[in-house]
GROMACS .gro file of C-alpha atoms in nm:
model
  259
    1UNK     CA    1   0.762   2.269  -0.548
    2UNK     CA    2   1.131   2.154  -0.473
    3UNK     CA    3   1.144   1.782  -0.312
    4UNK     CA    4   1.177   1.761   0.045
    5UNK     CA    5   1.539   1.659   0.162
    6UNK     CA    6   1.602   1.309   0.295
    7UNK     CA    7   1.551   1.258   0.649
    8UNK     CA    8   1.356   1.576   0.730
    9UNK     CA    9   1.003   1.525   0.829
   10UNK     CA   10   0.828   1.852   0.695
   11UNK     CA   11   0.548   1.988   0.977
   12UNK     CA   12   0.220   1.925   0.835
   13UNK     CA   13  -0.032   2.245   0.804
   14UNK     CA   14  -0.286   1.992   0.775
   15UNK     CA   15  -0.262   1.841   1.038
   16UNK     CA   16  -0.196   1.882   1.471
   17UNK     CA   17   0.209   1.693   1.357
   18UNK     CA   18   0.347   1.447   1.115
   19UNK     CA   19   0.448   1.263   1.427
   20UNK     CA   20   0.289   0.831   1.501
   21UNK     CA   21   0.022   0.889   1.670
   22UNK     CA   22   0.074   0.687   1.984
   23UNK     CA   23   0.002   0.372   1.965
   24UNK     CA   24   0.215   0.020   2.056
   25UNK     CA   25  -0.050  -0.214   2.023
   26UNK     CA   26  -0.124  -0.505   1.791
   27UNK     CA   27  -0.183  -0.445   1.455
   28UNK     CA   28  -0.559  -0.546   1.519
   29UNK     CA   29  -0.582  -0.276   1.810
   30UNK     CA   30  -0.461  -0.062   1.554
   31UNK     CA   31  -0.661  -0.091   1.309
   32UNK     CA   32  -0.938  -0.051   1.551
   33UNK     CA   33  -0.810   0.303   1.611
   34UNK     CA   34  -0.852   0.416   1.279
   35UNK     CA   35  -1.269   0.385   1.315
   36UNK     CA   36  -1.272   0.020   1.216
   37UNK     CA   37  -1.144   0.047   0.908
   38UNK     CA   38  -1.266  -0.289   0.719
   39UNK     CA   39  -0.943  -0.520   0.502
   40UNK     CA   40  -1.023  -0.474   0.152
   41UNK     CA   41  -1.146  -0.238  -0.088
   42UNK     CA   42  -1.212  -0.243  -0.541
   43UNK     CA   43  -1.205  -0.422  -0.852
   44UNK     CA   44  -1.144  -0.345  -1.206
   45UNK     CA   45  -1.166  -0.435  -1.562
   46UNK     CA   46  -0.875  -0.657  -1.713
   47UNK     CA   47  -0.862  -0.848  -2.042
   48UNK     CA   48  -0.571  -1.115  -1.883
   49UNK     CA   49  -0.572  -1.496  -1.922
   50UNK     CA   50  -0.839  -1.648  -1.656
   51UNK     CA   51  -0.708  -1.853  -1.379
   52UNK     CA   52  -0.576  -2.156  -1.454
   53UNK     CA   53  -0.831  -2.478  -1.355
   54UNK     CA   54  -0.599  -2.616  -1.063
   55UNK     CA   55  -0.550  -2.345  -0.813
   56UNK     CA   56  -0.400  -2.393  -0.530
   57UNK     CA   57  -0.537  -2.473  -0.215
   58UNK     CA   58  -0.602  -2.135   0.019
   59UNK     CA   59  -0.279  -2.056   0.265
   60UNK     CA   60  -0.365  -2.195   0.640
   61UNK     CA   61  -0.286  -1.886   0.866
   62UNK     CA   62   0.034  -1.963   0.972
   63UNK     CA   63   0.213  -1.988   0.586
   64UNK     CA   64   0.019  -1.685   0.478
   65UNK     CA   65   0.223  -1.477   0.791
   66UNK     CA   66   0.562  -1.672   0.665
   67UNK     CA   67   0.492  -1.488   0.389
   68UNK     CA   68   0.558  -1.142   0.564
   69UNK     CA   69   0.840  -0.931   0.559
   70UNK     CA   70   0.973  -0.770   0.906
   71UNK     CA   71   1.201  -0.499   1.016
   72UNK     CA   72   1.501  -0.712   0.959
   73UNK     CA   73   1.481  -0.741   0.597
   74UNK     CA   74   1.460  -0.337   0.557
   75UNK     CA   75   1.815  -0.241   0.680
   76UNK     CA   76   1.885  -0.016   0.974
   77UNK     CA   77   1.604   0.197   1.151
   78UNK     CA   78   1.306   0.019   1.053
   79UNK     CA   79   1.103  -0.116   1.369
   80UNK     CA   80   0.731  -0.232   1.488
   81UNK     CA   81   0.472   0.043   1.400
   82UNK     CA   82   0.412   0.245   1.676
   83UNK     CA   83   0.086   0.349   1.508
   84UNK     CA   84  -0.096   0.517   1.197
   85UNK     CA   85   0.046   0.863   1.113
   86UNK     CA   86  -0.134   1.139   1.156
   87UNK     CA   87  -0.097   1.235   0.744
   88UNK     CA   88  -0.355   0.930   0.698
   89UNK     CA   89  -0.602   1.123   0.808
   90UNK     CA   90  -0.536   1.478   0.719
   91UNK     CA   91  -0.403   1.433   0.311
   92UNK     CA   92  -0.545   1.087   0.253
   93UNK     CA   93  -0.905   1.110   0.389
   94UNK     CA   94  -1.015   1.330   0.095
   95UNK     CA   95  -1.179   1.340  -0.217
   96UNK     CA   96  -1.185   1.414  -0.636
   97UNK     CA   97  -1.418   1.464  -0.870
   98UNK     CA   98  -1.316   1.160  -1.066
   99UNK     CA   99  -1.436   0.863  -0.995
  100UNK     CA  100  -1.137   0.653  -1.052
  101UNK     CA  101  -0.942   0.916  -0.877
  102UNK     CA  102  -1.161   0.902  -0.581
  103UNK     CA  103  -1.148   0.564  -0.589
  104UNK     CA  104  -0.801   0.578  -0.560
  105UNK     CA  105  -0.806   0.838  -0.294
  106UNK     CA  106  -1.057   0.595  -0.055
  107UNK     CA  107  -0.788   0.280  -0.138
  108UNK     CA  108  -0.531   0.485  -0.003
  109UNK     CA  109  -0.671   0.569   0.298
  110UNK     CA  110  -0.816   0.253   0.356
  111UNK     CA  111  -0.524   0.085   0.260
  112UNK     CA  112  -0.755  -0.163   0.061
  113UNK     CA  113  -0.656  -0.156  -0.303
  114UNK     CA  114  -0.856  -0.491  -0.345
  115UNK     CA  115  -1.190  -0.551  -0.367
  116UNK     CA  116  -1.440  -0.594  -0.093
  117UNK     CA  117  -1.470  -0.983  -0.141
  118UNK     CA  118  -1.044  -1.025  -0.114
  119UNK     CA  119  -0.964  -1.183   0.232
  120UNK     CA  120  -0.656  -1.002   0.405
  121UNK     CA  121  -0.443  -1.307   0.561
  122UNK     CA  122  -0.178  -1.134   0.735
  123UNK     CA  123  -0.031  -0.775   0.777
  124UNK     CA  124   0.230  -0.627   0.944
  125UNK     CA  125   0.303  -0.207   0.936
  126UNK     CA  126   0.660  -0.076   1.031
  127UNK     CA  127   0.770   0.245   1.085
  128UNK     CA  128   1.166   0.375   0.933
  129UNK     CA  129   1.261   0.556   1.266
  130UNK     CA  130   1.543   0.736   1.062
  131UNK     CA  131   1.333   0.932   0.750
  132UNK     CA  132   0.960   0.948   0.925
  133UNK     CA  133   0.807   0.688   0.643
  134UNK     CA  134   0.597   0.424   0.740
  135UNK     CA  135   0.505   0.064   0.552
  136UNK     CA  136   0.244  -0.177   0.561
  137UNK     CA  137   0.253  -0.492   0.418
  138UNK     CA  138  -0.070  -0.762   0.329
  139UNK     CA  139  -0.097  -1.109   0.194
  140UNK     CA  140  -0.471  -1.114   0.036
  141UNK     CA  141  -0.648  -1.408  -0.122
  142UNK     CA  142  -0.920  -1.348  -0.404
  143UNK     CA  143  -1.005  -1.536  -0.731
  144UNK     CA  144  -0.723  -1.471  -0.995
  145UNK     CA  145  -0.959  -1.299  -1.243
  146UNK     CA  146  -1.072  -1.007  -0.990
  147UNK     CA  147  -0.692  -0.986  -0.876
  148UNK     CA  148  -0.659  -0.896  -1.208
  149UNK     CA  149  -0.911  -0.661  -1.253
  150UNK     CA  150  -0.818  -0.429  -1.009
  151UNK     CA  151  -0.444  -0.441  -1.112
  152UNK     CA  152  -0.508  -0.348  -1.453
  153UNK     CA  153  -0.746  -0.081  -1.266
  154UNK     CA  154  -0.448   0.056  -1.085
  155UNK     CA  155  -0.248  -0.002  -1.390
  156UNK     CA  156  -0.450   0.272  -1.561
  157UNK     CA  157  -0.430   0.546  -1.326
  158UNK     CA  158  -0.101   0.692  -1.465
  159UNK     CA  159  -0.325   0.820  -1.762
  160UNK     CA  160  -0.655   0.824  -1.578
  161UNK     CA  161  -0.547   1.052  -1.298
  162UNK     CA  162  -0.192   1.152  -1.384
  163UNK     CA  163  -0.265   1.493  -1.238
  164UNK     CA  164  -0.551   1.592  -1.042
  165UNK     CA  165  -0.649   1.794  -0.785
  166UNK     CA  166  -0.814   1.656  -0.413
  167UNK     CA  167  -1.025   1.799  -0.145
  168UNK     CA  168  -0.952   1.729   0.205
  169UNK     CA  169  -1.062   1.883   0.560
  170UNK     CA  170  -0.747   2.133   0.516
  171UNK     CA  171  -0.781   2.262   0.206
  172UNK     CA  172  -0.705   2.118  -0.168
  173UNK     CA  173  -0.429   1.909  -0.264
  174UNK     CA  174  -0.215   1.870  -0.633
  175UNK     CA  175  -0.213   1.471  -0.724
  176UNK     CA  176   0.026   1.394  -0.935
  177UNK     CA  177   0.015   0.942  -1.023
  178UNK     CA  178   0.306   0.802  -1.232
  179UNK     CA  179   0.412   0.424  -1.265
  180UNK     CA  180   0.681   0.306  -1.076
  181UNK     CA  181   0.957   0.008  -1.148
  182UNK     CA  182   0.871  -0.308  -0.986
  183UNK     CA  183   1.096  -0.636  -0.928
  184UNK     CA  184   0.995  -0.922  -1.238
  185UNK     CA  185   0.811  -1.123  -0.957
  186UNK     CA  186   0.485  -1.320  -0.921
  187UNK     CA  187   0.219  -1.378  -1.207
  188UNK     CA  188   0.100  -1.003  -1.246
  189UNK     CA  189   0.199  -0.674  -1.062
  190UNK     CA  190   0.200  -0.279  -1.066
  191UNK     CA  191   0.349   0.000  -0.876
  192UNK     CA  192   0.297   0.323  -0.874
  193UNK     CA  193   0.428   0.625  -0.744
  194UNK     CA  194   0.212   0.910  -0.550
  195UNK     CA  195   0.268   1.292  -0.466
  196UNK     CA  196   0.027   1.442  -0.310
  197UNK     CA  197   0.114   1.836  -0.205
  198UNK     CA  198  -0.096   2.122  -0.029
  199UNK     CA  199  -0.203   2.375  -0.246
  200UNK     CA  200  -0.098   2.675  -0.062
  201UNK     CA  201   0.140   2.977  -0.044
  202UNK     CA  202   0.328   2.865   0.257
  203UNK     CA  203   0.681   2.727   0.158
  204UNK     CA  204   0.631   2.451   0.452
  205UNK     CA  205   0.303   2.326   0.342
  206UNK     CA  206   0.334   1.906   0.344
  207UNK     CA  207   0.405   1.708   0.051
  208UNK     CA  208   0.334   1.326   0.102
  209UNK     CA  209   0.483   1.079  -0.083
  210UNK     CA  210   0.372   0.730  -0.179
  211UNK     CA  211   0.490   0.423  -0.276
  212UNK     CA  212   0.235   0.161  -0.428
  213UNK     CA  213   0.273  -0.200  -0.521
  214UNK     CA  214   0.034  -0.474  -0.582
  215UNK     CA  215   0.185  -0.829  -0.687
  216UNK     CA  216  -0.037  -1.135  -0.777
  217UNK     CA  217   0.076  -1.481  -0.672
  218UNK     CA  218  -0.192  -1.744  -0.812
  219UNK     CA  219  -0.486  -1.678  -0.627
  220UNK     CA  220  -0.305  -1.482  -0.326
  221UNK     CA  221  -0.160  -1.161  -0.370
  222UNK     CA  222   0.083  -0.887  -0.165
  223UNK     CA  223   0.026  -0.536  -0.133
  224UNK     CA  224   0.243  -0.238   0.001
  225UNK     CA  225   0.219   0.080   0.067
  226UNK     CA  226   0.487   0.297   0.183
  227UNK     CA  227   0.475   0.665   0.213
  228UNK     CA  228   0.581   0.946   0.424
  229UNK     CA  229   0.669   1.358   0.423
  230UNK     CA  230   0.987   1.372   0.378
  231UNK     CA  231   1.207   1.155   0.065
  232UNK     CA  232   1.036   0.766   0.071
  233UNK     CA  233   1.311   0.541   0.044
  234UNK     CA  234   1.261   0.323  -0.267
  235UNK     CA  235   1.507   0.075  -0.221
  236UNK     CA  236   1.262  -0.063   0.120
  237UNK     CA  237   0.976  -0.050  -0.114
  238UNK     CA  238   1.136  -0.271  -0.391
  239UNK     CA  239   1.307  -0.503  -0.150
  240UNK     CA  240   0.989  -0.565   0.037
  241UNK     CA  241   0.813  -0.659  -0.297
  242UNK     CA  242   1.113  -0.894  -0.400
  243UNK     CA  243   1.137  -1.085  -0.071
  244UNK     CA  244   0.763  -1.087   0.014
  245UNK     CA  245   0.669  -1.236  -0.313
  246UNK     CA  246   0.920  -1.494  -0.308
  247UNK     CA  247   0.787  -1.604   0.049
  248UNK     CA  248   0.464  -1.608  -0.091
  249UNK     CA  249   0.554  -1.839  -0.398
  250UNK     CA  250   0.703  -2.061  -0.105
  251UNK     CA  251   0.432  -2.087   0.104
  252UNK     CA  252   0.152  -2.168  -0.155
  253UNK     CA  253   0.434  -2.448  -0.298
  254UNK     CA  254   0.455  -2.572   0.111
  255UNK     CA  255   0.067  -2.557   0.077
  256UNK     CA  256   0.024  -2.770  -0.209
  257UNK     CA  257   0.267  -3.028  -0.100
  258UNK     CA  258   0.057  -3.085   0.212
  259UNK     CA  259  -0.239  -3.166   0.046
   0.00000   0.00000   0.00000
């Protein structure tokens, strides 16, 4: 299936429109629109170094949301979300037969690629006006070793589910997983790169694209996830990454000097 041009949001036969669904709330009223969706999700097996004896003390609230990103540092038509896009629901609420692959699926749509025990300390989605994507950011805490776990977890799924095929409520979808570039930042990270198209004989039927990347910082980490239907632009994704783990490194530095 050719790639969708930049800039053109492709109408979604699995779903009502690929439009936000209206929302201008907090982030927090947001998520409560999605059913309650809960802040964390998985771990993994890893064979990395354990965490080091002296970790640092947890981030207070307000250093863990320093170490956000915002529209400004995207460029030009990146704002506020104005709410969850409808394509959450319709190609990311869905199933596979493989475990890891379903596992993937429900981390996705959760937008919890940590495990249950990870604390979310701050989030922020935005929304690129100009190509239809959207982007949400999260500074998690978790013991180093299960940070670990999961990345080498999400690490693997290039060869675990490199090409797969999902079931959601419109009809089945061709997964295709590959590993993406990241910035040299923090103590461990992966990204990933996500297709997800409809199975079906239309020549308009949806093709979402995502952009994955999971960075640990000591025992904190950053997670993104930005996707859309028409061309994701990767340059937000990897300057997101760069900047947000920097602020990060900054603010558990600031947090060990005030001890």
């Amino acid at each position: 299936m050719p790639r969708p041009p930049a800039r053109t949001v492709i109408a979604s036969t699995l779903s009502a429109a690929a439009l936000l669904s209206a929302s201008a709330c907090s982030l927090g009223d947001l998520d409560k629109a999605i059913r309650g969706v809960p802040e964390a999700v998985t771990p993994a097996d890893t064979t990395t170094a354990p965490p080091t004896p002296a970790a640092a003390p947890t981030l207070t609230e307000a250093q863990a949301r320093a170490a956000l990103i915002s529209e400004a540092d995207l460029g030009g038509g990146w704002v506020p979300t104005q709410g969850f896009a409808t394509w959450r629901d319709s190609m990311l609420k869905a199933s596979a037969e493989s475990a890891d692959c379903g596992r993937l699926l429900d981390a996705l749509y959760t937008e919890e690629l940590f495990g249950p025990d990870a604390r979310t300390r701050a989030s922020v989605g935005l929304d690129d006006e100009w190509g239809g994507a959207q982007l949400r950011y999260q500074v998690v805490a978790h013991r180093p070793a299960e940070l670990d776990r999961t990345l080498a977890w999400l690490g693997s799924l290039p060869e675990k589910c490199g090409e797969f095929i999902a079931t959601a409520g419109g009809g089945e979808m061709a997964v295709e997983v590959s590993a993406a570039e990241m910035p040299e930042v923090g103590d461990a990270r992966v990204g990933l790169r996500i297709v997800l198209s409809a199975v079906s004989e239309d020549e308009d039927a949806p093709t979402l694209t995502l952009h994955v990347a999971a960075v640990r910082v000591g025992d904190d980490a950053i997670t993104l996830t930005n996707g859309g239907l028409a061309e994701v632009p990767s340059d937000a994704t990897s300057a997101a990454v760069e900047l947000g783990a920097g602020r990060l490194t900054e603010a558990r530095k600031r947090g060990r000097e005030d001890v």
